[in-house]
mmCIF file of C-alpha atoms in Angstrom:
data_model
loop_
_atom_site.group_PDB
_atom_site.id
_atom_site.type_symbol
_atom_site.label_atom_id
_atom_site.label_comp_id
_atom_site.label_asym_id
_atom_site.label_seq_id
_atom_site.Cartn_x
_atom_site.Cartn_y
_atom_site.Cartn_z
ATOM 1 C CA UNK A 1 -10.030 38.180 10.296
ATOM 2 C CA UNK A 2 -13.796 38.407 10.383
ATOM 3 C CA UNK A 3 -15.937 35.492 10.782
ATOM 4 C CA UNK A 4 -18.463 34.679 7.633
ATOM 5 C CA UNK A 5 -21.627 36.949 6.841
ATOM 6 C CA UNK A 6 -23.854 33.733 7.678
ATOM 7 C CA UNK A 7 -23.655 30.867 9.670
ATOM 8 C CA UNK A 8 -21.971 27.883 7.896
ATOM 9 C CA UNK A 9 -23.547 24.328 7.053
ATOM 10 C CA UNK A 10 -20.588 22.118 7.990
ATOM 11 C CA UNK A 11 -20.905 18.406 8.082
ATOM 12 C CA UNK A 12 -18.502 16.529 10.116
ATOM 13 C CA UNK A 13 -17.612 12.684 9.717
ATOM 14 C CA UNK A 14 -15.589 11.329 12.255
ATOM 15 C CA UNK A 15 -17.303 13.361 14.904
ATOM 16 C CA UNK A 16 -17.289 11.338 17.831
ATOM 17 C CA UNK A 17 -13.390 10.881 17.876
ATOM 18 C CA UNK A 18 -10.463 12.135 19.503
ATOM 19 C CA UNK A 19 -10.833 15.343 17.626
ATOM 20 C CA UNK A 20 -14.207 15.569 16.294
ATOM 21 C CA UNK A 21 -15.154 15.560 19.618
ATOM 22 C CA UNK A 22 -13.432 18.956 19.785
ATOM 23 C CA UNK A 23 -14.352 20.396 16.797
ATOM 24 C CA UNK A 24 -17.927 19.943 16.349
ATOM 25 C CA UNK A 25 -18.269 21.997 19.401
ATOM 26 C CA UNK A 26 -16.103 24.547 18.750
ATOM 27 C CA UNK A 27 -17.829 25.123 15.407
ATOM 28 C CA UNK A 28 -20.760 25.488 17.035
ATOM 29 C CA UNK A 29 -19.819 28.122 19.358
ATOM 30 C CA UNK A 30 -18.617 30.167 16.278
ATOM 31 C CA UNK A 31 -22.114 30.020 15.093
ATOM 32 C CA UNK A 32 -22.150 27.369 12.648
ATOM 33 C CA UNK A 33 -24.519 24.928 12.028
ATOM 34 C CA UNK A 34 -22.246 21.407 12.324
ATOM 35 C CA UNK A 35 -23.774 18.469 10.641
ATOM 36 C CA UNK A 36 -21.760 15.630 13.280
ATOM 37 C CA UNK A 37 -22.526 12.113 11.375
ATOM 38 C CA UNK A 38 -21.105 9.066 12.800
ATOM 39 C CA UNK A 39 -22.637 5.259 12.378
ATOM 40 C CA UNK A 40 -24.961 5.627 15.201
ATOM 41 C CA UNK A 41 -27.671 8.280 14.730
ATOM 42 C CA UNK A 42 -27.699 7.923 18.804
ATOM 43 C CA UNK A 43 -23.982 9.635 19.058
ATOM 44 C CA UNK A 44 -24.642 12.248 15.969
ATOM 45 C CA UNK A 45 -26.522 14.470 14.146
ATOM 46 C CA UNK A 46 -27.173 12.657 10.968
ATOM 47 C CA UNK A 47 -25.699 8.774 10.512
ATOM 48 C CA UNK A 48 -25.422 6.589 7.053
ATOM 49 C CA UNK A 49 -22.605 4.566 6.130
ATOM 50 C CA UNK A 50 -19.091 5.883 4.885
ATOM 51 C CA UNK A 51 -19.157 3.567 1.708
ATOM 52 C CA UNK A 52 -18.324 5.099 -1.929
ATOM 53 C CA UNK A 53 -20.709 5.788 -4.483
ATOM 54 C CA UNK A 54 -24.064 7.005 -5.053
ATOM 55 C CA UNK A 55 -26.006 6.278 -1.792
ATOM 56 C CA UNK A 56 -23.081 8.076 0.057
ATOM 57 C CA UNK A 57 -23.280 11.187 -2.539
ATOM 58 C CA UNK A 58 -26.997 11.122 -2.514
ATOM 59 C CA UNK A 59 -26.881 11.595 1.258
ATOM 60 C CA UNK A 60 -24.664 14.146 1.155
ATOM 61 C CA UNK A 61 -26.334 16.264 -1.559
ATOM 62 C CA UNK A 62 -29.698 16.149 0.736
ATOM 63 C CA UNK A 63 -27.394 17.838 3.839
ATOM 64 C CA UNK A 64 -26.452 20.664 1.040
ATOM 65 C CA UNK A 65 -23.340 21.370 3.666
ATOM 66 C CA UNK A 66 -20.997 24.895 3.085
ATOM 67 C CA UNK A 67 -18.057 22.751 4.244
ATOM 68 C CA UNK A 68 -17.449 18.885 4.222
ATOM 69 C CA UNK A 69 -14.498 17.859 6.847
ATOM 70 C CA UNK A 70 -13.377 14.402 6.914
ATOM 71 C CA UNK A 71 -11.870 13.863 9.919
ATOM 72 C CA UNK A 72 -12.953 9.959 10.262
ATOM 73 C CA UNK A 73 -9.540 7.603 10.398
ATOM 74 C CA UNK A 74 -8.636 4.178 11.131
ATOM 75 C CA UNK A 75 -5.630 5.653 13.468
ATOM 76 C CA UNK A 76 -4.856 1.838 14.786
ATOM 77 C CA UNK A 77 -1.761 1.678 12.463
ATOM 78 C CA UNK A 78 -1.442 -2.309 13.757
ATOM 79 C CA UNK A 79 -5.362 -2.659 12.449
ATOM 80 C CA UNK A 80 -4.269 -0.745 9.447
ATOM 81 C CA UNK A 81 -1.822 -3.263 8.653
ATOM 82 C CA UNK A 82 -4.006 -6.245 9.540
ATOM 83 C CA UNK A 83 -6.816 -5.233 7.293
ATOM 84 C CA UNK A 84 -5.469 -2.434 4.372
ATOM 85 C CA UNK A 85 -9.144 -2.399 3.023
ATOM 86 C CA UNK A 86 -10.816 -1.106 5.073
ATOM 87 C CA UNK A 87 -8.389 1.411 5.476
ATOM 88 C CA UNK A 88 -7.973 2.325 2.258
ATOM 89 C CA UNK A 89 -12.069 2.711 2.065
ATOM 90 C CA UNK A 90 -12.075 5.337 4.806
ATOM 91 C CA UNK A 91 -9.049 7.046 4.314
ATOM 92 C CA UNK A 92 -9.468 7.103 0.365
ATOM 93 C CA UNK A 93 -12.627 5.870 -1.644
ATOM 94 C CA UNK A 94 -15.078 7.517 0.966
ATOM 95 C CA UNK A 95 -13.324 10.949 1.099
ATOM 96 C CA UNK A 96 -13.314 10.936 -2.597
ATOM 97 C CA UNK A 97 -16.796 10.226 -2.798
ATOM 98 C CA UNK A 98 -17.474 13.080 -0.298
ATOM 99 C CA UNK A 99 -14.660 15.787 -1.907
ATOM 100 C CA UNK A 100 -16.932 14.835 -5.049
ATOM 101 C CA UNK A 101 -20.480 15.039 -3.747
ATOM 102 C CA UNK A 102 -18.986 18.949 -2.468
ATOM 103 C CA UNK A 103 -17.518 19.827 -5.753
ATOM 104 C CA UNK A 104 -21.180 18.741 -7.378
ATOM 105 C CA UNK A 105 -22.774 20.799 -4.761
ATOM 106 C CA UNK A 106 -20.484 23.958 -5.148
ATOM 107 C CA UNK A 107 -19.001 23.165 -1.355
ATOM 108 C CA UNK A 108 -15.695 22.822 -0.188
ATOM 109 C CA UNK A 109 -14.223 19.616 1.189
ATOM 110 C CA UNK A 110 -11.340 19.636 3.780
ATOM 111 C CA UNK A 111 -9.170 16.271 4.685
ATOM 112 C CA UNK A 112 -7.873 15.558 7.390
ATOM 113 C CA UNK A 113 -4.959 13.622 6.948
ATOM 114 C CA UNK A 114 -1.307 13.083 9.175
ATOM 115 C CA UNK A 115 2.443 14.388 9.000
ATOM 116 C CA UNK A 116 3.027 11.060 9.073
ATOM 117 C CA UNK A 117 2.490 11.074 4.746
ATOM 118 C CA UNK A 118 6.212 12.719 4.962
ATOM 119 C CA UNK A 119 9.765 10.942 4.602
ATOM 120 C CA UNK A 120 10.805 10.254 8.203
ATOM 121 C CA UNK A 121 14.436 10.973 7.788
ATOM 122 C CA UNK A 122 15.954 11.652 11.342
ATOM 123 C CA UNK A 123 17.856 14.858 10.657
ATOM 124 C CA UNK A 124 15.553 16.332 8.429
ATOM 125 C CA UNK A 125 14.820 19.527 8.712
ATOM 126 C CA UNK A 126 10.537 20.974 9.181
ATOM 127 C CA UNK A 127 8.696 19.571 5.993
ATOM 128 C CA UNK A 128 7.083 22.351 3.742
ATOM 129 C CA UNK A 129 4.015 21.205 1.856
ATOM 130 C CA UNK A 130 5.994 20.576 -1.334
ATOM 131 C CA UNK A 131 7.452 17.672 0.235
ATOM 132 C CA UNK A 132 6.941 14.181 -1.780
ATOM 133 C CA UNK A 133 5.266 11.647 0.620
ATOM 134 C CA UNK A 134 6.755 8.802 1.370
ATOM 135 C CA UNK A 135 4.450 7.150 3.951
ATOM 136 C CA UNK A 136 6.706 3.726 5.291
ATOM 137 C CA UNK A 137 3.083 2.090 7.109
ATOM 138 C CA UNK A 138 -0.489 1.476 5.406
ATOM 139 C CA UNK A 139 -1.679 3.785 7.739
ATOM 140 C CA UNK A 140 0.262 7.050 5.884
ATOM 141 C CA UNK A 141 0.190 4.820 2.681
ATOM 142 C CA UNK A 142 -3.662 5.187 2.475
ATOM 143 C CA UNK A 143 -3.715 8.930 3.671
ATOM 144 C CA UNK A 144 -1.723 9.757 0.922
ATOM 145 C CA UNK A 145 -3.278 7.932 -1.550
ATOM 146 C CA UNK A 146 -6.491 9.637 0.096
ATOM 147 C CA UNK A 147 -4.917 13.612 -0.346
ATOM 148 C CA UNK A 148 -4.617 12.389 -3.998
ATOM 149 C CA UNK A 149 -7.824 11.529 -4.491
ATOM 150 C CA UNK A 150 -9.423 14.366 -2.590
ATOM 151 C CA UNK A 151 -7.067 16.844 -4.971
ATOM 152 C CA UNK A 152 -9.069 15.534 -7.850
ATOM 153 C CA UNK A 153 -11.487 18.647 -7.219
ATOM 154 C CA UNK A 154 -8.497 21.377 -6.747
ATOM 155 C CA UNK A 155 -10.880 24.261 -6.983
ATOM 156 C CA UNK A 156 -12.437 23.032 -3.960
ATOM 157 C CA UNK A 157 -10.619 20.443 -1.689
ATOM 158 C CA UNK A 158 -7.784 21.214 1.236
ATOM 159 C CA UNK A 159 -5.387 19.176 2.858
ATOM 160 C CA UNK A 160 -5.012 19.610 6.128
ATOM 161 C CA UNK A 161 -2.075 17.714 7.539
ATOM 162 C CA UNK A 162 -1.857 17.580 11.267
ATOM 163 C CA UNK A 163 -0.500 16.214 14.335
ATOM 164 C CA UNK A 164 -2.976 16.646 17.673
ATOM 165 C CA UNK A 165 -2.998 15.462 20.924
ATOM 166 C CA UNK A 166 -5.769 15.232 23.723
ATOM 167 C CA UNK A 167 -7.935 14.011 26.324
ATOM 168 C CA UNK A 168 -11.292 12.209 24.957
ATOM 169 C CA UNK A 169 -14.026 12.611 26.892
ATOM 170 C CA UNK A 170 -15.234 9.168 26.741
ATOM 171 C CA UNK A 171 -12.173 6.624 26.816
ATOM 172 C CA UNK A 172 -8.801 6.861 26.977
ATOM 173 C CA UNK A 173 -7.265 7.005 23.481
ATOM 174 C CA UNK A 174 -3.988 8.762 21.868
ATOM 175 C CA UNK A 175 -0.478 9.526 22.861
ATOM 176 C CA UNK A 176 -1.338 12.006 26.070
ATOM 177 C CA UNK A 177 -4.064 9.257 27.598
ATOM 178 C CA UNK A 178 -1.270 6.993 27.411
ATOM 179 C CA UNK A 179 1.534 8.806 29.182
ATOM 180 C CA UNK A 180 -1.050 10.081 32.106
ATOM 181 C CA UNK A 181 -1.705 6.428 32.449
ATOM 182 C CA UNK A 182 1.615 5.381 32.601
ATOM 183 C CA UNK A 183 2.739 8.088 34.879
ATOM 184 C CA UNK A 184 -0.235 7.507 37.115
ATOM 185 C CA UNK A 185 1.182 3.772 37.502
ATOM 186 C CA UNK A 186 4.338 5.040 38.523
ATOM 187 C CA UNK A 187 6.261 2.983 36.896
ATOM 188 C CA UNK A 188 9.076 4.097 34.755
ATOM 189 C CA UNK A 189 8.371 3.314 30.720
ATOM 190 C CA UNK A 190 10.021 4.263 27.499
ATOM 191 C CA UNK A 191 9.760 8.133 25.571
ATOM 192 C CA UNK A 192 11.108 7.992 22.010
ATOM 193 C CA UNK A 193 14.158 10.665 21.855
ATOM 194 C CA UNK A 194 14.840 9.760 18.193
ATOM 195 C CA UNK A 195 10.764 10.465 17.282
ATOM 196 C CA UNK A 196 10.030 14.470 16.396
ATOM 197 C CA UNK A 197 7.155 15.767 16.104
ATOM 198 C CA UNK A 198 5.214 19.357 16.430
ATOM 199 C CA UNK A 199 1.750 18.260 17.961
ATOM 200 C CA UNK A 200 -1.340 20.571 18.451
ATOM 201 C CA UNK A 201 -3.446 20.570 21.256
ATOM 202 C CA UNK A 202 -7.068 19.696 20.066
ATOM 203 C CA UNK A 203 -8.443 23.023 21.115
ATOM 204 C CA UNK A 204 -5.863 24.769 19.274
ATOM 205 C CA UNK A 205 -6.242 22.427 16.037
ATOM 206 C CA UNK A 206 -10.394 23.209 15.847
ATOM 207 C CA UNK A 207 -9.690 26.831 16.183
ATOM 208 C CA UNK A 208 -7.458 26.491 13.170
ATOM 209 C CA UNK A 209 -9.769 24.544 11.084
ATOM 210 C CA UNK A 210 -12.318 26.824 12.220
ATOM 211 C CA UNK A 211 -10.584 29.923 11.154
ATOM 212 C CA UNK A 212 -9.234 28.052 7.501
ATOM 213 C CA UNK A 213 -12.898 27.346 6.480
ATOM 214 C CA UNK A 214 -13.919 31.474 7.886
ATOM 215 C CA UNK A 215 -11.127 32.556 5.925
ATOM 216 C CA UNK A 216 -12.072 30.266 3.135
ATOM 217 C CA UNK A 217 -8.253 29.419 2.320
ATOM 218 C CA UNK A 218 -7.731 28.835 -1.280
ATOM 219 C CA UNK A 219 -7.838 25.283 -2.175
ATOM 220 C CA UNK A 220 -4.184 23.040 -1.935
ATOM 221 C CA UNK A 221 -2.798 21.580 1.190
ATOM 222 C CA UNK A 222 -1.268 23.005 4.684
ATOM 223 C CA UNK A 223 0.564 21.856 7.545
ATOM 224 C CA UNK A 224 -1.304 22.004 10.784
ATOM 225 C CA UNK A 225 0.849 22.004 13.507
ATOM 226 C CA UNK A 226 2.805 23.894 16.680
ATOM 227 C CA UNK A 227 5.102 26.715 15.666
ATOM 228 C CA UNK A 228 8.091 24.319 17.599
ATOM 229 C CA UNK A 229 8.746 20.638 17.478
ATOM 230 C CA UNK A 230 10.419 18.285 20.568
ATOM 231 C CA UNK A 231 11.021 14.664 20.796
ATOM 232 C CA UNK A 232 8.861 12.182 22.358
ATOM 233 C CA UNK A 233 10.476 11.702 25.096
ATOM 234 C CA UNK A 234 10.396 15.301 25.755
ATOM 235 C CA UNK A 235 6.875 15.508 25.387
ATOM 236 C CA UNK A 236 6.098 13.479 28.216
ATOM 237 C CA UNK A 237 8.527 14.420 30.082
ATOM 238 C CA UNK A 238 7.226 18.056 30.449
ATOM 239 C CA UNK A 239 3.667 16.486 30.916
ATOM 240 C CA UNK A 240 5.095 14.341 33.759
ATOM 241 C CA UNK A 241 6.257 18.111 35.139
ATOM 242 C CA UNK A 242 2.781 19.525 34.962
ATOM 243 C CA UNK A 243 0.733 17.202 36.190
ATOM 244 C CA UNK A 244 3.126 16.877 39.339
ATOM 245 C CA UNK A 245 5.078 13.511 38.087
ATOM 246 C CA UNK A 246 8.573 12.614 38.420
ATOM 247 C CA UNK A 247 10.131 13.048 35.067
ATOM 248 C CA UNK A 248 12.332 10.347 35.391
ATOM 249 C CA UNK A 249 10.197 7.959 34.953
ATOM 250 C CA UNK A 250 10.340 8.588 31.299
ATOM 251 C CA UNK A 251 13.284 6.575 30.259
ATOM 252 C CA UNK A 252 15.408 7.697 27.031
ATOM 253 C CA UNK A 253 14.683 5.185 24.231
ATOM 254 C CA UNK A 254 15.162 4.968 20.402
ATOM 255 C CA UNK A 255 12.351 3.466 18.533
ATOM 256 C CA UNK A 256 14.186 0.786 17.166
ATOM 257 C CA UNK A 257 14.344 -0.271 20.688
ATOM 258 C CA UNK A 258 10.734 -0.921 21.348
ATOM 259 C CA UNK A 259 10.790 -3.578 18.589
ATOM 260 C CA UNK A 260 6.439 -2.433 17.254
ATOM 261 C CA UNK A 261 5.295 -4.195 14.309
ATOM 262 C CA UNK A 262 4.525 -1.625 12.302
ATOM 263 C CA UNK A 263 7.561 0.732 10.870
ATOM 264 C CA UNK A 264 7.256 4.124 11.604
ATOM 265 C CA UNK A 265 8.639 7.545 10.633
ATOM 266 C CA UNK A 266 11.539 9.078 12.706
ATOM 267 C CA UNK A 267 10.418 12.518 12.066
ATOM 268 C CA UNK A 268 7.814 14.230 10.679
ATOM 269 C CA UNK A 269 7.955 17.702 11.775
ATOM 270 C CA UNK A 270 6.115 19.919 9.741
ATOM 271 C CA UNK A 271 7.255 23.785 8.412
ATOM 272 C CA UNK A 272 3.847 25.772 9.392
ATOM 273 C CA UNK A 273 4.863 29.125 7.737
ATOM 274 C CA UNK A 274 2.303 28.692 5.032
ATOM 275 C CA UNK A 275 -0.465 28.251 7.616
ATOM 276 C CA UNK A 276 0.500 30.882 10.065
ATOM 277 C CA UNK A 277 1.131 33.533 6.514
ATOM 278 C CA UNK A 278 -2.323 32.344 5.520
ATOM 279 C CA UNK A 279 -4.285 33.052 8.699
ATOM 280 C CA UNK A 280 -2.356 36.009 9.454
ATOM 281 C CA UNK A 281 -1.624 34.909 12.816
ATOM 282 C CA UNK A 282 1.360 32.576 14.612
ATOM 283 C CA UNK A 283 0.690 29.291 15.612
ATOM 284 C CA UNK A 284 1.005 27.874 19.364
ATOM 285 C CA UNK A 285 3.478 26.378 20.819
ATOM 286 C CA UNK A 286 3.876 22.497 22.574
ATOM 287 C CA UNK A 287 3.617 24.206 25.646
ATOM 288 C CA UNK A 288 0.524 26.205 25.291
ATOM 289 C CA UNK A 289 -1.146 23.037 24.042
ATOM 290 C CA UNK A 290 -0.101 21.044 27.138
ATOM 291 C CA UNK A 291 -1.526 24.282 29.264
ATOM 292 C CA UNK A 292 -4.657 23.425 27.642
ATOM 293 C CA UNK A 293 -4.762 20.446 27.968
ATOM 294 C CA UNK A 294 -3.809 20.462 31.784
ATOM 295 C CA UNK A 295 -6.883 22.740 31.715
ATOM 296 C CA UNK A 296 -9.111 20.198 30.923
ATOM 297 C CA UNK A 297 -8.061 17.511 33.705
ATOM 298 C CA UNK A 298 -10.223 17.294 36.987
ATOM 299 C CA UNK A 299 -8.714 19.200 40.128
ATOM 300 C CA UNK A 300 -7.220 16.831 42.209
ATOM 301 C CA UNK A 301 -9.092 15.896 45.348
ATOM 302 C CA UNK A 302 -8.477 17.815 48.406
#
């Protein structure tokens, strides 16, 4: 698959988090001129407030991006609960804004939104794309109000749904920050076996994206995940192995067990045949991801 006869204007909200921190980089290094906007002009490229309506469209039409990616998100589902507004404004009225400012602009606009949209039966088999969400917290609620929205403009919006995991440059946030903590401690704590899931590394999600926008995949949504799925507790259990950790200190849990405040799904693995048919190419696997991302921790010292 070749890359794109010119460089690509891409602007990127959300770009100083967990993945945006990833991807504006590795669009870069493809040769593409990222836009990286964020609240603070002194952590981004461009900065102006995420709020619907004209003075976010007008700001957007001066940018005249190729590609618009959303990949800002309130991803505190506890904060999502507490305060459903402001969720619902950046996971639905300010992508719709955007996904209309591209459609006025003859640009494409890609969402990022979650697996976590999808029923969370605990048997079920991979979801396909067809799948009717049935988000059970805000968080999911407002992401798939948000796809809605965003599919307004189906000549030129896609859905990216996605599970990632990584290492943040900055602070410690998400699901693999969390277990190296825990296992640095040393102190045994609870890994979901009931919760399934088929997590990218971040790395291996930009690349994706990356290649979906060169490839200029027609408009509609797609799972973006690994090619196999494991439970949580299994997850950190084989990070525990690489990083040198006993295993057991991952304890076998259900969710119900941990009593959070906030439901969520059992699990929300996602079918990725239409993604890897697409791009002409198989997806990774859990394990490669946590290769990477064992690639990206400091040696230890000697």
């Amino acid at each position: 698959m070749s890359a794109p006869a010119r460089p690509l204007r891409i602007l990127v909200t959300g770009s100083t988090g967990l993945l945006g921190r990833t991807l504006c980089p590795a669009l870069a290094a493809r040769g593409h001129i990222v836009l990286s906007h964020s609240r603070s002009a002194s952590s981004a490229s461009v900065a102006f407030p995420l709020l619907p309506g004209h003075e976010l469209e007008r700001a957007v039409l001066a940018l005249r991006p190729d590609w618009i990616i959303h990949a800002a998100a309130l991803t505190d589902l506890d904060a999502c609960e507490r305060d459903p507004a402001a969720a619902r404004l950046l996971h639905v009225a300010a992508p719709a804004s955007l996904a209309f400012a591209a459609s006025r602009l003859g640009a494409r606009f890609l969402y990022v939104s979650t697996d976590s949209v999808y029923p969370g039966d605990p048997a079920s088999a991979p979801r396909p794309e067809s799948t009717p969400p049935a988000p059970v917290n805000t968080y999911a609620r407002t992401k798939a109000e948000g796809e809605a929205a965003c599919l307004q403009f189906p000549d030129t919006s896609l859905v990216a749904r996605v599970n990632f995991f990584g290492l943040h440059p900055d602070r410690p946030v998400g699901l693999a920050a969390w277990i190296l903590r825990r296992l640095a401690e040393g102190r045994p704590f609870s890994g979901f076996t009931d919760v399934w899931f088929n997590p990218l590394h971040t790395s291996a999600l930009a690349d994706l994206l990356a290649l979906a926008i060169e490839a200029r995949l027609s408009a509609g949504t797609y799972n973006f995940g690994a090619s196999d799925a494991c439970s949580k507790h299994d997850f950190a259990r084989r990070l525990a192995l690489r990083v040198g950790a006993d295993p057991a200190l991952v304890l076998p849990a259900t969710l119900a067990s941990a009593g959070l405040p906030t439901p969520r799904p059992l699990r929300t693995v996602m079918d990725t045949r239409r993604l890897a048919a697409a791009l002409g190419r198989p997806l990774p696997t859990i394990d490669e991801g946590l290769d990477a991302l064992l690639a990206t921790l400091p040696a230890p010292a000697v």
